[in-house]
Amino acid sequence: MIVNRKMDLPEYQGEMDDICINKCKEAVRIVKGPVLIEDTCLCFNALGGLPGTHF
């Protein structure tokens, strides 16, 4: 069974893979079980890759 649970996780900066890994680790620590997270990274070529994963 999948249960939706809203929680405030830190907004990590860095490479997308590292951000997702760190968010997963923090969510697992809070939930004390398996998790599925969602994180969106927007990058626009016309803006030189901004906003990207870090400002």
JSON list of C-alpha atoms in Angstrom, two decimals:
[
{"chain": "A", "resi": 1, "resn": "MET", "atom": "CA", "xyz": [0.00, 0.00, 0.00]},
{"chain": "A", "resi": 2, "resn": "ILE", "atom": "CA", "xyz": [1.21, 3.53, -0.80]},
{"chain": "A", "resi": 3, "resn": "VAL", "atom": "CA", "xyz": [0.38, 6.32, 1.64]},
{"chain": "A", "resi": 4, "resn": "ASN", "atom": "CA", "xyz": [0.84, 10.01, 0.83]},
{"chain": "A", "resi": 5, "resn": "ARG", "atom": "CA", "xyz": [2.54, 11.94, 3.62]},
{"chain": "A", "resi": 6, "resn": "LYS", "atom": "CA", "xyz": [3.41, 15.62, 3.31]},
{"chain": "A", "resi": 7, "resn": "MET", "atom": "CA", "xyz": [6.60, 16.64, 5.08]},
{"chain": "A", "resi": 8, "resn": "ASP", "atom": "CA", "xyz": [8.98, 19.57, 4.94]},
{"chain": "A", "resi": 9, "resn": "LEU", "atom": "CA", "xyz": [12.39, 18.39, 3.76]},
{"chain": "A", "resi": 10, "resn": "PRO", "atom": "CA", "xyz": [15.49, 20.58, 3.47]},
{"chain": "A", "resi": 11, "resn": "GLU", "atom": "CA", "xyz": [16.08, 22.31, 0.12]},
{"chain": "A", "resi": 12, "resn": "TYR", "atom": "CA", "xyz": [19.51, 20.92, -0.70]},
{"chain": "A", "resi": 13, "resn": "GLN", "atom": "CA", "xyz": [21.77, 22.59, -3.25]},
{"chain": "A", "resi": 14, "resn": "GLY", "atom": "CA", "xyz": [24.09, 20.79, -5.67]},
{"chain": "A", "resi": 15, "resn": "GLU", "atom": "CA", "xyz": [23.82, 18.14, -8.35]},
{"chain": "A", "resi": 16, "resn": "MET", "atom": "CA", "xyz": [20.36, 16.67, -8.97]},
{"chain": "A", "resi": 17, "resn": "ASP", "atom": "CA", "xyz": [21.44, 13.11, -8.06]},
{"chain": "A", "resi": 18, "resn": "ASP", "atom": "CA", "xyz": [22.93, 14.29, -4.76]},
{"chain": "A", "resi": 19, "resn": "ILE", "atom": "CA", "xyz": [19.83, 16.34, -3.95]},
{"chain": "A", "resi": 20, "resn": "CYS", "atom": "CA", "xyz": [17.54, 13.34, -4.49]},
{"chain": "A", "resi": 21, "resn": "ILE", "atom": "CA", "xyz": [19.76, 10.98, -2.51]},
{"chain": "A", "resi": 22, "resn": "ASN", "atom": "CA", "xyz": [19.94, 13.40, 0.44]},
{"chain": "A", "resi": 23, "resn": "LYS", "atom": "CA", "xyz": [16.17, 14.00, 0.39]},
{"chain": "A", "resi": 24, "resn": "CYS", "atom": "CA", "xyz": [15.54, 10.25, 0.36]},
{"chain": "A", "resi": 25, "resn": "LYS", "atom": "CA", "xyz": [17.89, 9.70, 3.29]},
{"chain": "A", "resi": 26, "resn": "GLU", "atom": "CA", "xyz": [16.18, 12.44, 5.30]},
{"chain": "A", "resi": 27, "resn": "ALA", "atom": "CA", "xyz": [12.69, 11.11, 4.48]},
{"chain": "A", "resi": 28, "resn": "VAL", "atom": "CA", "xyz": [13.72, 7.56, 5.48]},
{"chain": "A", "resi": 29, "resn": "ARG", "atom": "CA", "xyz": [15.06, 8.93, 8.76]},
{"chain": "A", "resi": 30, "resn": "ILE", "atom": "CA", "xyz": [11.72, 10.62, 9.48]},
{"chain": "A", "resi": 31, "resn": "VAL", "atom": "CA", "xyz": [9.41, 7.82, 8.27]},
{"chain": "A", "resi": 32, "resn": "LYS", "atom": "CA", "xyz": [11.61, 4.94, 9.43]},
{"chain": "A", "resi": 33, "resn": "GLY", "atom": "CA", "xyz": [10.71, 2.93, 6.34]},
{"chain": "A", "resi": 34, "resn": "PRO", "atom": "CA", "xyz": [10.72, 2.91, 2.54]},
{"chain": "A", "resi": 35, "resn": "VAL", "atom": "CA", "xyz": [9.95, 6.20, 0.76]},
{"chain": "A", "resi": 36, "resn": "LEU", "atom": "CA", "xyz": [9.31, 7.63, -2.68]},
{"chain": "A", "resi": 37, "resn": "ILE", "atom": "CA", "xyz": [10.16, 11.31, -3.13]},
{"chain": "A", "resi": 38, "resn": "GLU", "atom": "CA", "xyz": [9.48, 13.80, -5.92]},
{"chain": "A", "resi": 39, "resn": "ASP", "atom": "CA", "xyz": [11.80, 16.68, -6.75]},
{"chain": "A", "resi": 40, "resn": "THR", "atom": "CA", "xyz": [11.59, 18.88, -9.83]},
{"chain": "A", "resi": 41, "resn": "CYS", "atom": "CA", "xyz": [14.59, 20.68, -11.31]},
{"chain": "A", "resi": 42, "resn": "LEU", "atom": "CA", "xyz": [13.93, 23.35, -13.92]},
{"chain": "A", "resi": 43, "resn": "CYS", "atom": "CA", "xyz": [16.77, 24.50, -16.17]},
{"chain": "A", "resi": 44, "resn": "PHE", "atom": "CA", "xyz": [16.31, 26.81, -19.15]},
{"chain": "A", "resi": 45, "resn": "ASN", "atom": "CA", "xyz": [18.99, 26.86, -21.86]},
{"chain": "A", "resi": 46, "resn": "ALA", "atom": "CA", "xyz": [17.96, 30.41, -22.86]},
{"chain": "A", "resi": 47, "resn": "LEU", "atom": "CA", "xyz": [18.81, 31.52, -19.32]},
{"chain": "A", "resi": 48, "resn": "GLY", "atom": "CA", "xyz": [22.16, 29.74, -19.19]},
{"chain": "A", "resi": 49, "resn": "GLY", "atom": "CA", "xyz": [20.72, 26.77, -17.28]},
{"chain": "A", "resi": 50, "resn": "LEU", "atom": "CA", "xyz": [19.02, 28.93, -14.64]},
{"chain": "A", "resi": 51, "resn": "PRO", "atom": "CA", "xyz": [17.43, 28.52, -12.22]},
{"chain": "A", "resi": 52, "resn": "GLY", "atom": "CA", "xyz": [18.90, 25.00, -12.03]},
{"chain": "A", "resi": 53, "resn": "THR", "atom": "CA", "xyz": [19.58, 23.09, -8.84]},
{"chain": "A", "resi": 54, "resn": "HIS", "atom": "CA", "xyz": [21.40, 25.95, -7.13]},
{"chain": "A", "resi": 55, "resn": "PHE", "atom": "CA", "xyz": [21.22, 29.73, -7.35]}
]
